[in-house]
Short mmCIF file of C-alpha atoms in Angstrom, two decimals:
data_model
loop_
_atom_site.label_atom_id
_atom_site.label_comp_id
_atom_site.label_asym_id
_atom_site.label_seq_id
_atom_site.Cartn_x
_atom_site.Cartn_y
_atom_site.Cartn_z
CA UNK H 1 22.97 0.05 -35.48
CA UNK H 2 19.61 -1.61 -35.41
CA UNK H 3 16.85 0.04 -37.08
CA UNK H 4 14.47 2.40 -34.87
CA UNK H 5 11.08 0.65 -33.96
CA UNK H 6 8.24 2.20 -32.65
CA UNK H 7 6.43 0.07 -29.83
CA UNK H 8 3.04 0.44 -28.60
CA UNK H 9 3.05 0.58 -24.64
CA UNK H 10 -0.30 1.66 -23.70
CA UNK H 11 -0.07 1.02 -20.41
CA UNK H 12 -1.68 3.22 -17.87
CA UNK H 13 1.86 4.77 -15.55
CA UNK H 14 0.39 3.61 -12.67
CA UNK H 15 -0.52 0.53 -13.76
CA UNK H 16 2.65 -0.80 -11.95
CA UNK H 17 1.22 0.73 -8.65
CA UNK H 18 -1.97 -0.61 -8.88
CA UNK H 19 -0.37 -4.35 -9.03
CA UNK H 20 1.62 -3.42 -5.85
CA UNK H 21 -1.06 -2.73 -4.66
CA UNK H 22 -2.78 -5.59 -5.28
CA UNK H 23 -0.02 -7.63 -3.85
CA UNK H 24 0.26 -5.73 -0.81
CA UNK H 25 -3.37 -6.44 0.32
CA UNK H 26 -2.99 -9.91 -0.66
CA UNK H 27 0.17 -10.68 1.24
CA UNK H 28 -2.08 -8.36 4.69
CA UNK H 29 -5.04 -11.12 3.94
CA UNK H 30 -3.39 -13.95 4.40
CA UNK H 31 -1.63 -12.51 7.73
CA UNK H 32 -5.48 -11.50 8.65
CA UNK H 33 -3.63 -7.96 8.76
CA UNK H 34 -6.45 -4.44 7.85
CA UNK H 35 -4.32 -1.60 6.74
CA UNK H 36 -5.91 1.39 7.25
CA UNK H 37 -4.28 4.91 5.03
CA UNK H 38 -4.55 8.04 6.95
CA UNK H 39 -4.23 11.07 4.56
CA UNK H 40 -4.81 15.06 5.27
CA UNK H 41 -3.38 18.14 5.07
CA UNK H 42 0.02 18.91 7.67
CA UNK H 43 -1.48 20.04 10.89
CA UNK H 44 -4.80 18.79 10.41
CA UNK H 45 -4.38 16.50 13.50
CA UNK H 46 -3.45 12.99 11.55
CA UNK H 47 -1.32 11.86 14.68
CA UNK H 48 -3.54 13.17 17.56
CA UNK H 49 -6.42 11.00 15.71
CA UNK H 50 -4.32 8.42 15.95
CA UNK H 51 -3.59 8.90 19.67
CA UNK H 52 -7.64 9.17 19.93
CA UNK H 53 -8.25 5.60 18.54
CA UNK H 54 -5.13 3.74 19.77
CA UNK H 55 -6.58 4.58 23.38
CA UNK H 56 -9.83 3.03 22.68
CA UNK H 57 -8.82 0.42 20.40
CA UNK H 58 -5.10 -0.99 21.66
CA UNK H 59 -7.37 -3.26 24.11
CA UNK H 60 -8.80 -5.67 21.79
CA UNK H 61 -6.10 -5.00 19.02
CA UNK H 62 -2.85 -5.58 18.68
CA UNK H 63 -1.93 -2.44 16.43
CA UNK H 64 1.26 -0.52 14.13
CA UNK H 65 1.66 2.15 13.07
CA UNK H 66 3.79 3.21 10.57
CA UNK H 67 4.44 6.81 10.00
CA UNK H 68 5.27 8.64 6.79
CA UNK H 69 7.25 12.06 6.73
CA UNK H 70 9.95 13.49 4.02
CA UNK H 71 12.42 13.76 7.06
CA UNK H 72 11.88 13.55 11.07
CA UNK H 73 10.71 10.66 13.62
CA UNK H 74 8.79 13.09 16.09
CA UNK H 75 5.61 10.93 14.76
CA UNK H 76 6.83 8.07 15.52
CA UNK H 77 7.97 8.44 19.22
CA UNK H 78 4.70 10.29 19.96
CA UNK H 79 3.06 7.46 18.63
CA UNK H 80 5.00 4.68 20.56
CA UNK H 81 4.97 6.32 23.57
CA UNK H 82 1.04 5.48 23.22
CA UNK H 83 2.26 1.99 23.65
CA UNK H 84 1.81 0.40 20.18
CA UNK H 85 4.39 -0.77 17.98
CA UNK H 86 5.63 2.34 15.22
CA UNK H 87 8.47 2.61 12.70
CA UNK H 88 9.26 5.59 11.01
CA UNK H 89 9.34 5.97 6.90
CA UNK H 90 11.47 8.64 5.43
CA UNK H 91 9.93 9.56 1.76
CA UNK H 92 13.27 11.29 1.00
CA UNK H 93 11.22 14.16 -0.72
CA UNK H 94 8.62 12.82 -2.19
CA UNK H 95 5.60 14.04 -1.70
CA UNK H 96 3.13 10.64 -1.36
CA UNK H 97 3.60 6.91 -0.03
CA UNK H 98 3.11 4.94 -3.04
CA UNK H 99 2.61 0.83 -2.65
CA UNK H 100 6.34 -0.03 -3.30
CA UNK H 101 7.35 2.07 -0.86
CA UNK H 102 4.65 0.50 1.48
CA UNK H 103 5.92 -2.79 0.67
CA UNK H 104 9.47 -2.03 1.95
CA UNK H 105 7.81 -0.29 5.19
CA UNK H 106 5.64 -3.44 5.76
CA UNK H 107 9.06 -5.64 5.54
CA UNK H 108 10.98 -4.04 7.50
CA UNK H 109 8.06 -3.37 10.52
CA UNK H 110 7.46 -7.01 10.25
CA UNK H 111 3.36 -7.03 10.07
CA UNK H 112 2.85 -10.93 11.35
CA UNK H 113 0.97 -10.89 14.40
CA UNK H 114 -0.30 -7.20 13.94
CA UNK H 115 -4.33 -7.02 13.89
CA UNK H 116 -4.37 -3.42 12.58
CA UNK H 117 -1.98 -1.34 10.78
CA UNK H 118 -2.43 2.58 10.71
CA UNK H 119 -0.26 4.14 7.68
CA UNK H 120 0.00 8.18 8.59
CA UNK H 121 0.83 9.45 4.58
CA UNK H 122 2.52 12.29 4.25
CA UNK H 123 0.70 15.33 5.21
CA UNK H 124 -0.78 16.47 1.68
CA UNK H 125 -4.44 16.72 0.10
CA UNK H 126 -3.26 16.15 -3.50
CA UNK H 127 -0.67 13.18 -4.34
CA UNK H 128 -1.58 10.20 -1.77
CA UNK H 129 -5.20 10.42 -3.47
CA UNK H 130 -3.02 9.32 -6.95
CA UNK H 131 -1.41 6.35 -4.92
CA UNK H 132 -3.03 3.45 -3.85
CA UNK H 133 -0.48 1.62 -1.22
CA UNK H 134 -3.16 -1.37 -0.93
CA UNK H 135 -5.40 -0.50 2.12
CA UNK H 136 -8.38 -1.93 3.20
CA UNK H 137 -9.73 1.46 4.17
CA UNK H 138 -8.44 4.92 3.46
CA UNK H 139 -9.10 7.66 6.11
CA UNK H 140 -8.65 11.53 5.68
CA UNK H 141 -9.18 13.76 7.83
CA UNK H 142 -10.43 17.79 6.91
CA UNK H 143 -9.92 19.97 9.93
CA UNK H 144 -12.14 23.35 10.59
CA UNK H 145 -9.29 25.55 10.13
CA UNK H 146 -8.34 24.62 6.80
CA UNK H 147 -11.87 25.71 5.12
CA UNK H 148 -15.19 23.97 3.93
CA UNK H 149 -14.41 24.70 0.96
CA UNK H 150 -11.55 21.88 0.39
CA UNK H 151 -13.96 19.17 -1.28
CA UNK H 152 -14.32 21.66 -4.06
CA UNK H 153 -10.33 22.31 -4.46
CA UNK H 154 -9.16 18.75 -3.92
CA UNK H 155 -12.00 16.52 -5.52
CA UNK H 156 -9.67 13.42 -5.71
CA UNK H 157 -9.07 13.05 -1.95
CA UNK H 158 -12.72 13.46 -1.05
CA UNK H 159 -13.51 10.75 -3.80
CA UNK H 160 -11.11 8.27 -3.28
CA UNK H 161 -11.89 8.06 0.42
CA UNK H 162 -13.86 5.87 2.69
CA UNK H 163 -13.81 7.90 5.60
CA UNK H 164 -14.07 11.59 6.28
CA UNK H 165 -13.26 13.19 9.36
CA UNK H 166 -14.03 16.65 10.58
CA UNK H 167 -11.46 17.31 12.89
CA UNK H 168 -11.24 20.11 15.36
CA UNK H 169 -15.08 20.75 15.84
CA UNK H 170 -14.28 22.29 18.87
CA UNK H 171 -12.75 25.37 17.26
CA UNK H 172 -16.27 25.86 14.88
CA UNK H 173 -17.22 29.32 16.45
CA UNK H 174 -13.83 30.56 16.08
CA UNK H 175 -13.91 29.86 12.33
CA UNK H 176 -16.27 30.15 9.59
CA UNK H 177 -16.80 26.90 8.43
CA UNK H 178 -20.04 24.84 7.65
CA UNK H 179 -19.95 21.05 8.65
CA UNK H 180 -23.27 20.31 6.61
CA UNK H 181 -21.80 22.60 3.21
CA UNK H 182 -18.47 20.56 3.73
CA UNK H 183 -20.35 16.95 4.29
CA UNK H 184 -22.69 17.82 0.91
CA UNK H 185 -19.85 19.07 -0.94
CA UNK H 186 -17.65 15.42 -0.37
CA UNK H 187 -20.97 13.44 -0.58
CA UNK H 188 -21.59 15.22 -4.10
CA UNK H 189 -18.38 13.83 -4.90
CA UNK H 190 -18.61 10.29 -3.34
CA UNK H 191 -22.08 9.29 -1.78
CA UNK H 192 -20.99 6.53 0.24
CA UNK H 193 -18.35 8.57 2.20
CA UNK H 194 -18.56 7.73 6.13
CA UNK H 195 -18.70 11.14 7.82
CA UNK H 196 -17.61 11.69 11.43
CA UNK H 197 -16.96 15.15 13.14
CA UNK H 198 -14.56 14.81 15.84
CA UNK H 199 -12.04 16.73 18.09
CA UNK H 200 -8.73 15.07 18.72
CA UNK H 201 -8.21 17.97 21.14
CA UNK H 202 -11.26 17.06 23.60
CA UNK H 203 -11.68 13.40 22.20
CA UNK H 204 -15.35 14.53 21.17
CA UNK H 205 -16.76 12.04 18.70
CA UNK H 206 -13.87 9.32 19.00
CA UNK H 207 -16.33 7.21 20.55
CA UNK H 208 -18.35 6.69 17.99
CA UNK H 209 -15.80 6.43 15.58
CA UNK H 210 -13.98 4.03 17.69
CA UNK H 211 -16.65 1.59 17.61
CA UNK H 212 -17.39 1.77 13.99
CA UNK H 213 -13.91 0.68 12.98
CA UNK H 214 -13.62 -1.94 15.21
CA UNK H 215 -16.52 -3.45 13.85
CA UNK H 216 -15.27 -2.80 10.80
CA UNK H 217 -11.66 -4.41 11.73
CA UNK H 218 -13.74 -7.59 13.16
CA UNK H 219 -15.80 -7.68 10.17
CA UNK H 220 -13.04 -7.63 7.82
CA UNK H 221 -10.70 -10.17 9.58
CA UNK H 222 -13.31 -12.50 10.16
CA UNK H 223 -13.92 -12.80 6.29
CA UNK H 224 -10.24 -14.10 6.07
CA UNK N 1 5.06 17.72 -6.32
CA UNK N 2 3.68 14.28 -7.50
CA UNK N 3 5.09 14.54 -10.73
CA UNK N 4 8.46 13.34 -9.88
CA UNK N 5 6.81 9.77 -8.21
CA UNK N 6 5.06 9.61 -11.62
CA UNK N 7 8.37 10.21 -13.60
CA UNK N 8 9.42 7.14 -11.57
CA UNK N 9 6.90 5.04 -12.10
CA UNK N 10 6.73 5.66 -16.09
CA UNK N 11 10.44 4.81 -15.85
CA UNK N 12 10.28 1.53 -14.19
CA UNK N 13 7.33 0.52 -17.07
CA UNK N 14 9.88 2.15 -19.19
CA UNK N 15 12.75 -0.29 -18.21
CA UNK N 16 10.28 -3.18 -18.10
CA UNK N 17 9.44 -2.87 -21.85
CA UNK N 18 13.04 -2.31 -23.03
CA UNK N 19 13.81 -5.59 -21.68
CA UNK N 20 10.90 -7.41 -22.91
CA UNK N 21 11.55 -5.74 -26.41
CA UNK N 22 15.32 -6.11 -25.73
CA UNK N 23 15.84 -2.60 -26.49
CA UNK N 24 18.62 -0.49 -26.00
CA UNK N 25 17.92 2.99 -26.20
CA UNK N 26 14.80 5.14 -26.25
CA UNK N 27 14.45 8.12 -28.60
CA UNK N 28 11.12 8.75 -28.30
CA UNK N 29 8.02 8.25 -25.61
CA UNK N 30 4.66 9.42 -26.48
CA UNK N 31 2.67 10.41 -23.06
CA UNK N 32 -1.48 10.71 -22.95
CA UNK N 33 -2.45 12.57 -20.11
CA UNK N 34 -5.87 13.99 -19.63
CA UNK N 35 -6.90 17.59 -18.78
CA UNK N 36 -8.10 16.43 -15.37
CA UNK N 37 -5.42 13.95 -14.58
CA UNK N 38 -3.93 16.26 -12.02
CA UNK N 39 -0.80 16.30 -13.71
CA UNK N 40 1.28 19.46 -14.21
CA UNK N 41 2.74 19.67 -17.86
CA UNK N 42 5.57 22.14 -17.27
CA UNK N 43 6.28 20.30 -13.67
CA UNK N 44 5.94 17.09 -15.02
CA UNK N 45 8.66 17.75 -18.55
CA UNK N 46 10.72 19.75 -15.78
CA UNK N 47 11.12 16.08 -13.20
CA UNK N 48 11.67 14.21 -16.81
CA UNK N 49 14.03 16.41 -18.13
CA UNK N 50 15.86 16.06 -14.67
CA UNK N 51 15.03 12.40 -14.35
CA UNK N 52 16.20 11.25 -18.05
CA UNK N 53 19.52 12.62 -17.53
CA UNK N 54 20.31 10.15 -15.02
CA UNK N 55 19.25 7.03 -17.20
CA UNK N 56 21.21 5.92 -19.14
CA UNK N 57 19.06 4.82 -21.94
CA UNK N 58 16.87 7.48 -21.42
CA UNK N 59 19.20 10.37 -21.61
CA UNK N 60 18.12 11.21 -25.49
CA UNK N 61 14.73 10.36 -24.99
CA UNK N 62 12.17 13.13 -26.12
CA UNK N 63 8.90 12.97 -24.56
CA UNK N 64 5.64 13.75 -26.34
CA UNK N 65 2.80 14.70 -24.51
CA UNK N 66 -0.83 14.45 -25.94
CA UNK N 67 -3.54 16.17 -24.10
CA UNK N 68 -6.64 13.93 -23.99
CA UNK N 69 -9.66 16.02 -23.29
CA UNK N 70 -11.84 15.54 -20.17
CA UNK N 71 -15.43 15.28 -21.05
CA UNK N 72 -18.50 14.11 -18.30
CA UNK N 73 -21.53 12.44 -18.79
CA UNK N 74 -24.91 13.26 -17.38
CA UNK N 75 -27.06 10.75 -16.28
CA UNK N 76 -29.98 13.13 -16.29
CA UNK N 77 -30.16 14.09 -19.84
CA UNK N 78 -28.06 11.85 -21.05
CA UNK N 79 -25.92 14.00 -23.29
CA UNK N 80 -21.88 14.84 -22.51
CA UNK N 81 -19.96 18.20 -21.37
CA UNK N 82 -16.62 19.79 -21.40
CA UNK N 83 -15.36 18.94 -17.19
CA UNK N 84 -12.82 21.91 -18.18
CA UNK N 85 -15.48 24.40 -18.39
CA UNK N 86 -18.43 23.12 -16.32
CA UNK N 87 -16.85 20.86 -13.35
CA UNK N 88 -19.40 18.50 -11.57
CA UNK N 89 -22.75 20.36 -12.63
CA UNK N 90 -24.55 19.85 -15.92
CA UNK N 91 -24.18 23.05 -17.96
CA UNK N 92 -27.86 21.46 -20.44
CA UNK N 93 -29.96 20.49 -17.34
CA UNK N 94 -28.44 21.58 -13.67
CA UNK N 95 -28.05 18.05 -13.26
CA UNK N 96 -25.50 16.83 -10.57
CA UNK N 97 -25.68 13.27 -11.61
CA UNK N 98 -22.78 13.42 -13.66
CA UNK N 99 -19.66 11.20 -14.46
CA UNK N 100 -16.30 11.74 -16.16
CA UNK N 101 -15.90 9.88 -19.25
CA UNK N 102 -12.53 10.57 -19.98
CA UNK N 103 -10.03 12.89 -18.67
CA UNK N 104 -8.03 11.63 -15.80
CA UNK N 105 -5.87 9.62 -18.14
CA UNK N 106 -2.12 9.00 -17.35
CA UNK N 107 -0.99 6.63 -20.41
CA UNK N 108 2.48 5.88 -22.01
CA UNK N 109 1.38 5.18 -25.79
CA UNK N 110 4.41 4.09 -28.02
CA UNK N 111 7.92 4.69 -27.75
CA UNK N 112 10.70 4.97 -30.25
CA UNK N 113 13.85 3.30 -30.15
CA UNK N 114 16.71 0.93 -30.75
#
């Protein structure tokens, strides 16, 4: 039997992640391809936002969608009965979409000729901040229901993010939650955090929102 | 939840330095994680326990796990804090202005084996 040896790894786990990562935004560059991960809690209204901004963007975009769930394809349809391309990615239980698995996704949607790629992670505040799957921008969303509190529980999301969106502003009376305690409590975590109150219900705010990505969309494929 | 997709992942680096080490079997891995790493002790030797028994050169592994404490940095006073016991805010000045130093560590160290 050969002798035991002790060897010294130190290597971060996700070190393997971050290079898929890396890859997957370089193989989206040179297709001129923005991926855009969409993270928040189940029910906080990922796939009606979705709706929201295919509407006002599906004009001067040609955009996928690919849609992340441990089982079920009732995203998916919704989404391509909007009129864009979708494809459906089972997790099989796991709780996050982590860069390998986006790599397969990408494959098998087939990304050339896409402009703008929407990647709905699994509905979840606390593992998809751990994963980077290589986007250009990552989106979460915080709905009035679920609290004001929620940059204080789940300070990794609200750091990692780019974007921040209040969703369901149109139920505020009903519940007691602060939109200027929950913006200072995300920008104390991550001052350059884009903040944007919306309702996917009434489409309130979409407009704005709209127009900021697509300048950021132009703006990013243009550099490539 | 996450700690099974990070059993994974320490695998496949795992399986990537047995082969580069030509190694057989591992006996041993030694895991730094830090206090603010998000990352579930009893969960996360649960999904390896579970995990381990499925690979086959990992099925005698043991794994070690060494805390590594999380301690922040204020940029107002310019002197360091337990994160554990004081979160975001400066527990010397009231300061807000205040960075982890270490903390959110997920490392594999060394392993042992043949």
């Amino acid at each position: 039997m050969d002798p035991v040896r002790i060897v010294e790894v130190k290597e971060a786990v996700l070190a393997d992640n971050d290079t898929a990562a890396g890859n997957n935004r370089k193989k989206l560059s040179g297709q001129r391809t923005v991926l855009i991960n969409l993270m928040g809690s189940p029910g906080a209204g990922k796939t009606s936002t979705l709706l929201q901004l295919i509407r006002r963007l599906k004009d001067e975009f040609r955009i996928g969608v690919m849609e992340a769930d441990v089982d079920s394809d009732v995203d998916a349809r919704t989404v391509a009965a909007a009129g864009v391309r979708a494809i459906q990615l089972h997790t099989a239980g796991l709780c996050h979409m982590d860069a390998d698995m986006t790599r397969r996704g990408l494959e098998a949607f087939g990304t050339e000729g896409l402009d703008l790629i929407f990647l709905e992670n699994i509905g979840n505040l606390v593992c998809p901040a751990e994963f980077e799957v290589g986007a250009d921008l990552r989106m979460m969303i915080l709905s009035v229901p679920e609290g004001d509190d929620k940059p204080l529980k789940y300070p990794l999301m609200f750091t990692v993010s780019d974007v921040m969106l209040i969703n369901k502003i149109d139920t505020a009376p009903i519940f007691d939650f602060d939109i200027e305690a929950a913006s200072e409590r995300a920008r104390a975590l991550n001052p350059d955090i884009r903040i944007f109150p919306v309702s996917a219900e009434s489409g309130e705010g979409f407009d704005a929102l709209a127009a900021w990505l697509a300048g950021f969309v132009r703006e990013r494929r243009g550099e490539r | 939840m996450h700690e099974m997709g990070i059993v994974l992942h320490m695998a496949k680096t795992l399986d990537e330095t047995a082969e580069q080490n030509q190694l057989t079997k591992i006996g041993r891995v030694t895991l730094q994680v830090g206090e603010v790493s998000g990352i579930m002790t009893d969960l996360f030797t649960d999904a390896w326990d579970y995990f381990k028994k499925k690979h086959p050169m990992l099925t005698e592994c043991e794994l070690v796990l060494e805390t590594i404490p999380a301690v922040t940095w204020c940029d107002n006073c310019k002197k360091t804090y337990e994160t554990v016991k004081y979160g975001k805010t400066c527990p010397h000045c009231g300061s807000g202005e205040t960075w982890l130093l270490q903390g959110n560590e997920c490392i594999i160290k060394e392993i042992e084996a043949e």
